[in-house]
Short mmCIF file of C-alpha atoms and ligand atoms in Angstrom, two decimals:
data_model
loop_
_atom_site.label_atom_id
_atom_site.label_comp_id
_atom_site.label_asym_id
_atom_site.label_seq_id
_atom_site.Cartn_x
_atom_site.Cartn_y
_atom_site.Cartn_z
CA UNK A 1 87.40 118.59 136.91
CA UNK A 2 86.04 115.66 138.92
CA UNK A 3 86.93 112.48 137.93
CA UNK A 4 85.88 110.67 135.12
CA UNK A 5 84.30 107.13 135.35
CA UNK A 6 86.25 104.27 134.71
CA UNK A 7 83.47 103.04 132.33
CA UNK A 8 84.05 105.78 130.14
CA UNK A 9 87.93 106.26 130.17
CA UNK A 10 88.29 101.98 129.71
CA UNK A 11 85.87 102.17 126.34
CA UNK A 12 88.72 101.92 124.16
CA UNK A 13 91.63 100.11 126.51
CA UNK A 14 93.13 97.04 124.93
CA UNK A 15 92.16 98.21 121.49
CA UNK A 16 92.79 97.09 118.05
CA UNK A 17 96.39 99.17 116.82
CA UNK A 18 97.70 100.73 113.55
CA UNK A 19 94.78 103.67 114.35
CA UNK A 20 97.54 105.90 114.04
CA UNK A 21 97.98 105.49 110.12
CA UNK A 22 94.10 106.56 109.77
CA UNK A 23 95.20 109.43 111.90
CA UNK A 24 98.43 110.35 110.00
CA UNK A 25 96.31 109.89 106.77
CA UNK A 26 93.66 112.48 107.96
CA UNK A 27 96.43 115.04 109.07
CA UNK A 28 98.06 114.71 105.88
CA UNK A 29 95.22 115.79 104.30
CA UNK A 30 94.09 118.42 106.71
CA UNK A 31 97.84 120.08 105.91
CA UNK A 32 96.74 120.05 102.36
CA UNK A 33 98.74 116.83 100.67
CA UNK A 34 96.87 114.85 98.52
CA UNK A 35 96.04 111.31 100.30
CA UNK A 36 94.20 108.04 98.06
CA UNK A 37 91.68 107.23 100.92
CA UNK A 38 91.07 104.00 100.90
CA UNK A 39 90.55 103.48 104.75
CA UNK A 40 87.06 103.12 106.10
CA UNK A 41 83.61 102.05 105.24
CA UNK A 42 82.12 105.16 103.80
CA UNK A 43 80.50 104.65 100.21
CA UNK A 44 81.53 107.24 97.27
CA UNK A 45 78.17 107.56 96.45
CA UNK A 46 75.68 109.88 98.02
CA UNK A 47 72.25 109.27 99.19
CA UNK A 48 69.75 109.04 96.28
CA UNK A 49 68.01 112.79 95.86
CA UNK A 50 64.97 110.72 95.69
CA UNK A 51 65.83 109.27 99.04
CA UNK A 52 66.50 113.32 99.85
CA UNK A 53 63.57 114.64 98.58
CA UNK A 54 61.39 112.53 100.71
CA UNK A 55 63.73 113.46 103.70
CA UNK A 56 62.78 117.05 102.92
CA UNK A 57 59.04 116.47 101.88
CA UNK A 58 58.62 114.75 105.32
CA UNK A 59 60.26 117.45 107.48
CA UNK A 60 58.34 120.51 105.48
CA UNK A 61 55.08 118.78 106.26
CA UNK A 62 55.90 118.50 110.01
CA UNK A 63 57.46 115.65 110.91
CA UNK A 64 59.84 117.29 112.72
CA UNK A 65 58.75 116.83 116.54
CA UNK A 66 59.31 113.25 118.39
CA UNK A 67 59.09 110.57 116.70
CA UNK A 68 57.11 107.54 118.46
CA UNK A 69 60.42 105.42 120.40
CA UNK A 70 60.35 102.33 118.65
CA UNK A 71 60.06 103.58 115.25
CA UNK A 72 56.66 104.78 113.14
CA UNK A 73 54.47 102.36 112.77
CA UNK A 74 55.08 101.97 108.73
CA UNK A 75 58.46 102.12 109.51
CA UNK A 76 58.48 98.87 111.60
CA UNK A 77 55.86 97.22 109.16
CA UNK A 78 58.16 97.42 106.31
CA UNK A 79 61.05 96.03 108.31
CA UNK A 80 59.29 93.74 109.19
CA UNK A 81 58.41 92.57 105.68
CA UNK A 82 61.84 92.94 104.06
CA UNK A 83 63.48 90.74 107.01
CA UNK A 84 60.30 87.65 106.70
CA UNK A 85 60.82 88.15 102.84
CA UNK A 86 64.90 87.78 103.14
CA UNK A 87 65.19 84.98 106.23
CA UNK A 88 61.94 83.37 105.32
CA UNK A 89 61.30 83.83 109.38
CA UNK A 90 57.74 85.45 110.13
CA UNK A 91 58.53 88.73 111.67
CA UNK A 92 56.01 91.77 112.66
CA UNK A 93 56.88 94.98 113.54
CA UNK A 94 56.60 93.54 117.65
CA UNK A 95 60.24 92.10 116.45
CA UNK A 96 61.61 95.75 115.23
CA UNK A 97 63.28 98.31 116.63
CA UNK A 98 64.23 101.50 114.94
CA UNK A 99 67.55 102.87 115.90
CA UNK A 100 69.93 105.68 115.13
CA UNK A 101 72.28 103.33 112.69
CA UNK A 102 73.20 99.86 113.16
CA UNK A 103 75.55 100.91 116.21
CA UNK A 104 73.07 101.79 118.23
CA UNK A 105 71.54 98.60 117.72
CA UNK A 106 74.86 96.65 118.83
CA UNK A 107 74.96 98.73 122.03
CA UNK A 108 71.17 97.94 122.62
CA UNK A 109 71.67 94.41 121.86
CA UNK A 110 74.13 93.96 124.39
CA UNK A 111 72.45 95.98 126.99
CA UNK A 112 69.66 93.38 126.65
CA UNK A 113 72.06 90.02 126.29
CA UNK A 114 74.82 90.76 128.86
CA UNK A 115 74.64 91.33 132.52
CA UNK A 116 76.54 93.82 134.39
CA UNK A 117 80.63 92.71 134.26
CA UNK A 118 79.55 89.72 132.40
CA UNK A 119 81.27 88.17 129.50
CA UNK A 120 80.20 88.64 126.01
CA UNK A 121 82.05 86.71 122.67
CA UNK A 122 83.06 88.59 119.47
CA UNK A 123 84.88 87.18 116.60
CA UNK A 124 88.16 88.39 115.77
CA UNK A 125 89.08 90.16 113.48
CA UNK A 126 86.11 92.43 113.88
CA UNK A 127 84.89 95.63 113.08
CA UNK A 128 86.68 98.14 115.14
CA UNK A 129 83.80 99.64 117.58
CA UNK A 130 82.60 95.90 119.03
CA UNK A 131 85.37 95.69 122.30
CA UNK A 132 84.07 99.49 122.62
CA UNK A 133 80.33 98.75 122.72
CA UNK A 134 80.67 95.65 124.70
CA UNK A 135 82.66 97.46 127.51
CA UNK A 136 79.69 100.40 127.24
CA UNK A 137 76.91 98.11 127.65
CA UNK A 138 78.98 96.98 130.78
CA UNK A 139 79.97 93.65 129.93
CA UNK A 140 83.72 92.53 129.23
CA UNK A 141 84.49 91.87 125.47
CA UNK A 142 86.12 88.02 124.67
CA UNK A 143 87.57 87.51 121.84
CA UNK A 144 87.35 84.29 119.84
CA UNK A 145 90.57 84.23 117.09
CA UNK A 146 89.88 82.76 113.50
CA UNK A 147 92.64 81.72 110.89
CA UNK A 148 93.07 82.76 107.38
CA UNK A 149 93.45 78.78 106.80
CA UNK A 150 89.99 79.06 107.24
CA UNK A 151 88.82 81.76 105.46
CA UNK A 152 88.29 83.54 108.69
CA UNK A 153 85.10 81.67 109.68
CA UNK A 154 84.75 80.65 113.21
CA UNK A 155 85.12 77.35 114.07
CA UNK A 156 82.54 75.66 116.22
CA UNK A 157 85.25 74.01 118.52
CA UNK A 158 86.61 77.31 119.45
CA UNK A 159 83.31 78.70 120.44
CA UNK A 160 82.28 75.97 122.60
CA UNK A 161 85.79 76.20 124.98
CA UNK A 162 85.61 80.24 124.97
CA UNK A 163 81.95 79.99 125.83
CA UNK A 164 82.15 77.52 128.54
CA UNK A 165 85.39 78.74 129.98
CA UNK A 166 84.01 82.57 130.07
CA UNK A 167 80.30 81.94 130.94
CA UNK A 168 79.10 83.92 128.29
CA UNK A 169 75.92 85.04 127.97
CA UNK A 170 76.90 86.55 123.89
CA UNK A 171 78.42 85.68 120.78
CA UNK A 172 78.44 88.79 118.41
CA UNK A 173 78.88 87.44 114.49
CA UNK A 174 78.98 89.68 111.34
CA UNK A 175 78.33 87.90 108.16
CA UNK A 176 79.12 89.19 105.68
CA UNK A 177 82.32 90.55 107.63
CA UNK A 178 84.14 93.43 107.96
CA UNK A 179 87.20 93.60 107.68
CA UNK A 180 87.60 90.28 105.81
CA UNK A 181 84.77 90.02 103.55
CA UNK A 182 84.09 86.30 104.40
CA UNK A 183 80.24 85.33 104.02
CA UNK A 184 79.68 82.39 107.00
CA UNK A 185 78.69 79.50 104.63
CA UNK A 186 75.32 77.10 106.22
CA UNK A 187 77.95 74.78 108.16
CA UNK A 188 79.57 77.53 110.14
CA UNK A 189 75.83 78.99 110.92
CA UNK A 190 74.81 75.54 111.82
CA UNK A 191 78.15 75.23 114.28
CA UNK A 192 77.36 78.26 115.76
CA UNK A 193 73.95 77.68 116.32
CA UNK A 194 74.79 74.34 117.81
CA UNK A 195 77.18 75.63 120.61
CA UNK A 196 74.49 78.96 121.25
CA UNK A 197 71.69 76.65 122.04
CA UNK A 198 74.17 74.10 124.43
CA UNK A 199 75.27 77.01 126.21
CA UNK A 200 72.30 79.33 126.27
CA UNK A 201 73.65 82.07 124.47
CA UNK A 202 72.04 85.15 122.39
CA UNK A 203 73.73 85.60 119.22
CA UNK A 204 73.72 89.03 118.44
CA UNK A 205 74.28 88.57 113.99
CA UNK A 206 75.70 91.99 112.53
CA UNK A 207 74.25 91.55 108.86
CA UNK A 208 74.65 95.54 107.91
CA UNK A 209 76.45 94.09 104.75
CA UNK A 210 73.75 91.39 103.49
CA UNK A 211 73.44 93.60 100.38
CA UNK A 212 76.84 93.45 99.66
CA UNK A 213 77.09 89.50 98.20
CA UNK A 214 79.23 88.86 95.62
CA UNK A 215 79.34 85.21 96.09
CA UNK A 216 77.54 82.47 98.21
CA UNK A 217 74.44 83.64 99.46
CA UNK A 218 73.79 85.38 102.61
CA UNK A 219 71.89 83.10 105.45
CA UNK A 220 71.24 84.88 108.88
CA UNK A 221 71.24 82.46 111.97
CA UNK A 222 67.74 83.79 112.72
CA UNK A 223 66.54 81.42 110.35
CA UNK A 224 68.03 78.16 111.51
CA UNK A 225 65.66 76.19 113.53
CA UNK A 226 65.48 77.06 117.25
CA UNK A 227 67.41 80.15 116.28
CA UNK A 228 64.93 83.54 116.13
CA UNK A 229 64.34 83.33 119.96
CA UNK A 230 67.71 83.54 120.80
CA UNK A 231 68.79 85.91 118.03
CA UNK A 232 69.38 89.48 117.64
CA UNK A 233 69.85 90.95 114.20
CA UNK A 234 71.19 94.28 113.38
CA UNK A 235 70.09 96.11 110.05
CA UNK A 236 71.18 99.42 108.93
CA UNK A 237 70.51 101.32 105.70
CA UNK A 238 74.06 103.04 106.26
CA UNK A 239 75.92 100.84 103.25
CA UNK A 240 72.87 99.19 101.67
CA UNK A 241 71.19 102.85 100.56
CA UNK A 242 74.21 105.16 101.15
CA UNK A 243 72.71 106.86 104.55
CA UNK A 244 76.06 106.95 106.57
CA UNK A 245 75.36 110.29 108.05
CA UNK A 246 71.54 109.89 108.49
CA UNK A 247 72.10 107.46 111.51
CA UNK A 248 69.26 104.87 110.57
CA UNK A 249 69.30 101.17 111.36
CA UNK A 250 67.52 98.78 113.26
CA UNK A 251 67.03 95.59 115.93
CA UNK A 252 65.18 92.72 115.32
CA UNK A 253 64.74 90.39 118.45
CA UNK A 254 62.01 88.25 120.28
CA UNK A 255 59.06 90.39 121.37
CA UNK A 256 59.24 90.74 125.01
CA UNK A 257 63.09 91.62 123.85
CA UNK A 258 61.59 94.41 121.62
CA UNK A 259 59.53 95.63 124.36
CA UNK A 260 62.28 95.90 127.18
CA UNK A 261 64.81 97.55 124.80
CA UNK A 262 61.84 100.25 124.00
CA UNK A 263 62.65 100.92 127.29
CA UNK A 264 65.97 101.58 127.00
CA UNK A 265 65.71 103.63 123.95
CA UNK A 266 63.10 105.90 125.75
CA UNK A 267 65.53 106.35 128.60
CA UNK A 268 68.37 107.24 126.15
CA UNK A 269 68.12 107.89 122.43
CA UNK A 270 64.58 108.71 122.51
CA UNK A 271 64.02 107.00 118.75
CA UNK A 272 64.67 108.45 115.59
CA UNK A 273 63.81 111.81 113.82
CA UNK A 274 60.40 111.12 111.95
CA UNK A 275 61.58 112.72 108.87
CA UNK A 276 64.87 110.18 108.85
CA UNK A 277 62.18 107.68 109.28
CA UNK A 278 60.21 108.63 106.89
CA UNK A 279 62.77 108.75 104.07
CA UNK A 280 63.92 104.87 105.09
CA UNK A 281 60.40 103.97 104.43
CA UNK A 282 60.42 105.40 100.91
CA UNK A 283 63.99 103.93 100.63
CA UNK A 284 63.18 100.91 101.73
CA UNK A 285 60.00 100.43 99.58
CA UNK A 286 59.45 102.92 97.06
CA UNK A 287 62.45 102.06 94.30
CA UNK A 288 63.73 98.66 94.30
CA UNK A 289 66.86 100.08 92.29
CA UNK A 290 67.92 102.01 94.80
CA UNK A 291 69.80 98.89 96.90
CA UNK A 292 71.78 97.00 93.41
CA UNK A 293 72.88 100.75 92.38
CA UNK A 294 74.66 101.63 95.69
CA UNK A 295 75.97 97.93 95.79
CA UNK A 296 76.86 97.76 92.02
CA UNK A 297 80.40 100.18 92.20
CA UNK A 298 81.46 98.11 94.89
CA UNK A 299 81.17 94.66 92.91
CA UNK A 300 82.97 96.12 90.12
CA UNK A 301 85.70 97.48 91.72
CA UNK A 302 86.09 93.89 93.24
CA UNK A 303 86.46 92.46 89.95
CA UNK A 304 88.86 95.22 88.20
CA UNK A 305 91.46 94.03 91.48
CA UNK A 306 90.80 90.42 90.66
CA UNK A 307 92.12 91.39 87.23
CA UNK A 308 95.04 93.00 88.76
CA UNK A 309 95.59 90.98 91.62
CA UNK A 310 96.10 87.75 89.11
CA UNK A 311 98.87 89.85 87.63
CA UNK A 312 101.13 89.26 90.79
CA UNK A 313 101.76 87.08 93.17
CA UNK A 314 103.40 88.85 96.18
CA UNK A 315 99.63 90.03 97.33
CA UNK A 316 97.35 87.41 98.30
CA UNK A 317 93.85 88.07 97.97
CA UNK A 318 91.86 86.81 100.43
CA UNK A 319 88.77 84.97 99.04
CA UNK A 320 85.48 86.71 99.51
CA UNK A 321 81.58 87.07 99.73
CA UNK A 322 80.63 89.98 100.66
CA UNK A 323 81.28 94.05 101.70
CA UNK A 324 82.63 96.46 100.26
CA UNK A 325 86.49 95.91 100.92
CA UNK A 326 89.48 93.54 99.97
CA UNK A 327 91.34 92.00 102.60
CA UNK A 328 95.32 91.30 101.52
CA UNK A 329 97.60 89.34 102.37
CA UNK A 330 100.97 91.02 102.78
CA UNK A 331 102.84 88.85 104.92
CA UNK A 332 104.83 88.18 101.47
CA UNK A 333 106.58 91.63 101.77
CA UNK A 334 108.57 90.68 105.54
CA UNK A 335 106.05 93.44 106.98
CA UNK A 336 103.30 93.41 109.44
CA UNK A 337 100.36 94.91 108.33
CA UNK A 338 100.90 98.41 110.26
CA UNK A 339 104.54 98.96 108.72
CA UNK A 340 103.30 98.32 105.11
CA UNK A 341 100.87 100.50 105.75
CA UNK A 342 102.60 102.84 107.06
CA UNK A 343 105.45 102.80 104.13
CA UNK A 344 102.58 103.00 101.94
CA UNK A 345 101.49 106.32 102.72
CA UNK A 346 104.86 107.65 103.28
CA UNK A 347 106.46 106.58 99.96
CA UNK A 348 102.92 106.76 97.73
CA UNK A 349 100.30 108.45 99.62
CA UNK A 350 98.07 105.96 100.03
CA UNK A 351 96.20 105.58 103.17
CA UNK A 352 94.53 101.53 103.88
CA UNK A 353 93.65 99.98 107.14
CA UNK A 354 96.61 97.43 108.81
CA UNK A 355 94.85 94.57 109.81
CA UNK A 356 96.21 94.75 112.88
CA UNK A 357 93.51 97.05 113.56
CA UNK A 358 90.78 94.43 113.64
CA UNK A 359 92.52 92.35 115.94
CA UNK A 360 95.38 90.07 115.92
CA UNK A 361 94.39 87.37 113.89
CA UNK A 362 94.52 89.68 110.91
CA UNK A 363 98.22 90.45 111.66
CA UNK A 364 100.09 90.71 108.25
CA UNK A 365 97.02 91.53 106.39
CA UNK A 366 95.81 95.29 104.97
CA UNK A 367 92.14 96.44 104.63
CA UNK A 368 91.13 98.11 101.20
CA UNK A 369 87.90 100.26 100.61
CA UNK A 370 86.25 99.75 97.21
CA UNK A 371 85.45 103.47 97.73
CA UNK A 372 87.07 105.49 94.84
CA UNK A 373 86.17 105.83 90.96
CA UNK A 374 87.14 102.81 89.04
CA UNK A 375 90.22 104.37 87.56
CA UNK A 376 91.45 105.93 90.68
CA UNK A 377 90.70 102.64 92.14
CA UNK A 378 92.53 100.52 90.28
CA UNK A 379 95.40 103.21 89.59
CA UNK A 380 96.30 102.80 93.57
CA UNK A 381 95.87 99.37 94.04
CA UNK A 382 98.50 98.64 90.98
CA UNK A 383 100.90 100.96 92.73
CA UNK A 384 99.89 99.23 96.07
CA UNK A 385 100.85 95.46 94.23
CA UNK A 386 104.22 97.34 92.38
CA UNK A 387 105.21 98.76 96.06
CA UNK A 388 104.72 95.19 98.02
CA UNK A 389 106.48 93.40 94.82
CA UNK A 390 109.74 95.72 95.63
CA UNK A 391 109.85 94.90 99.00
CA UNK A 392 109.37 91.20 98.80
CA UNK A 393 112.16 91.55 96.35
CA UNK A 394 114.43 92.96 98.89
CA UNK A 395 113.07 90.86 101.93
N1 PMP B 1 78.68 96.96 111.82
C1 PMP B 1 79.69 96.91 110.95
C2 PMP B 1 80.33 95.60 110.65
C3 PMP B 1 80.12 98.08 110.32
O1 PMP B 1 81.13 98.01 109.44
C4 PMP B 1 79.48 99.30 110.63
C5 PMP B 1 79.92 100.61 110.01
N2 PMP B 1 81.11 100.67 109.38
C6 PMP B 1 78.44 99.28 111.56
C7 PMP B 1 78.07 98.10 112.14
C8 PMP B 1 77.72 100.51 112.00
O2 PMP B 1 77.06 101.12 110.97
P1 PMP B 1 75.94 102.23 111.17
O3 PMP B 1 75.91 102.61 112.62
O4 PMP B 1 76.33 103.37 110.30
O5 PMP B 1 74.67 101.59 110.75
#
């Protein structure tokens, strides 16, 4: 065949490692063997049959042909309203887009905030499709290292050198984070709001967990002052209403933003199915229960391996906000984060993320889904503590 473009071969070069345990998990269970999943960010609940039977009320009465681009009108409006209600920053549907999932939005957001070969800012450790997106919207991805001294938040001095020494145009945040969990607390918001308006930067603010808080409150950078013209926000109902597979999520930016990325979504995903839409409006309006129910499992879990975590003390816990995973320290055990995890699955079946995954600063750390009834839940994350206490022991 001819040959392919660099642009598309490079996506993934340089990326995060310890991919292969996810692999080695998912064969494992494709040959039949039993695996505890507790690997990536897909909620063990399903999408709300109410949430369902609008999906399929909407499609039998003919919503089935294109959708308007930028999302249905209602659609937008209600955005709109949850995101003014939740930053307190006025925002009409001229500020929405309406995109397949919150990864389209990231790949929009940098098409709009990044020039060809330009450089674009992500914090590290970061969820694993950013370097990926950045490199597809043509920029080149920079990362910008944070310390578990720190609770993983950024800190303001870094972003100002990386910034001015990569001319930036980006800095791409998620609060609260995956994989760590930490919830960016008003000073780190301020910080980076400081160094985006010295250097003239867009921060693009990944908020796809701000239902997930357990502690702290969640506070998007849109709303600091001189912040919503310079922001980008990405929404998705994916892990607030249990939608993974429906691929619905949105944008919000400055107008003439909105109105140039329409153009881009016209020219590529062509919007959303109007029956998707459709059942995100009724989500998103119609049951205010909907949100705390698909959140509530997740909290609980959190607090049954508090309780079990306290029990111990070769796993550290890192301290939290937010999302629906733990993030734990392992460096107690001698191992980096791949070759526990790897030992894990070999000697118990047990399949979690290395840290190592999310970049480098989360070396020596491990990833845990809050994804599995309570009891299985809290079943594998004893056997998870009993495992790293017999290898510290022999360390
Ligand atoms: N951002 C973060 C931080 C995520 O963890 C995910 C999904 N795991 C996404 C964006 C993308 O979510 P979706 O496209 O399903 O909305």
């Amino acid at each position: 065949m001819p040959t392919l473009s660099s642009r598309i071969t490079s996506l993934n070069a340089g990326g995060g490692d310890g991919w292969e345990i996810f692999y080695k998990a998912r064969a494992l269970v494709a040959a039949g063997q039993p695996v505890t999943e507790l690997t990536i960010g897909e909620p063990d609940t399903k999408t709300d049959p109410a949430i369902l039977a609008e999906m399929h009320r909407a499609a039998s009465a003919g919503h089935t042909g294109y959708a308007v681009v930028p999302g249905t009108p209602a659609l937008r409006d209600a955005i709109a309203a949850r995101v003014t209600e939740r930053s307190g920053v006025l925002t009409t549907r001229e500020n929405v887009l309406v995109t397949p999932g919150g990864q389209s939005a990231l790949f929009a957001a940098h098409m709009a905030a990044c020039t060809p070969g330009g450089a674009a800012l992500m914090v590290e450790p970061h969820y694993v499709t950013y370097p990926g997106t950045i490199r597809a919207a043509g920029a080149v991805p920079h990362s910008v290292q944070t310390r578990p001294e720190r609770s993983f938040f950024p800190d303001p001095a870094d972003l100002r050198r990386s910034a001015a020494t990569s001319g930036a145009s980006s800095l791409l945040i998620n609060t609260p984070n995956n994989p760590t969990g930490a919830v960016y607390p008003r000073e780190t918001l301020t910080g980076i709001a400081d160094v985006a308006q010295e250097q003239d930067l867009w921060v693009i603010s990944d908020e796809v967990y701000d239902t997930q808080i357990w502690e702290g409150a969640h506070l998007s950078p849109r709303a600091l002052p001189g912040m919503a013209e310079r922001t980008m926000v990405i929404g998705s109902l994916s892990k607030s209403h249990a939608m993974t597979g429906s691929r619905i999520g949105w944008l919000i930016a400055p107008e003439a933003a909105i109105a140039a990325l329409i153009d881009l979504a016209t020219n590529t995903t062509y919007g959303v199915p109007g029956y998707i839409q459709d059942a995100a409006l009724y989500a998103l309006t119609a049951d205010a229960t909907l949100e705390p129910r698909v959140a509530e499992p997740f909290r609980r879990r959190r607090a049954l391996a508090q309780g079990i975590l306290a029990a111990q003390n070769t796993v550290g816990l890192v301290p939290s906000g937010g999302a629906m995973y733990l993030f734990l320290d392992v460096r107690a055990t001698g191992l980096s984060g791949i070759a526990f995890a790897d030992a894990l699955l070999d000697a118990h079946r047990i399949a979690v993320m290395p840290g190592e995954s999310f970049g480098p600063s989360a070396a020596g750390f491990i990833r845990v889904a809050l994804t599995l009834p309570d009891a299985e839940f809290s079943e594998a994350l004893s056997t998870l503590a009993g495992f790293a206490a017999g290898l510290a022991k022999a360390a």
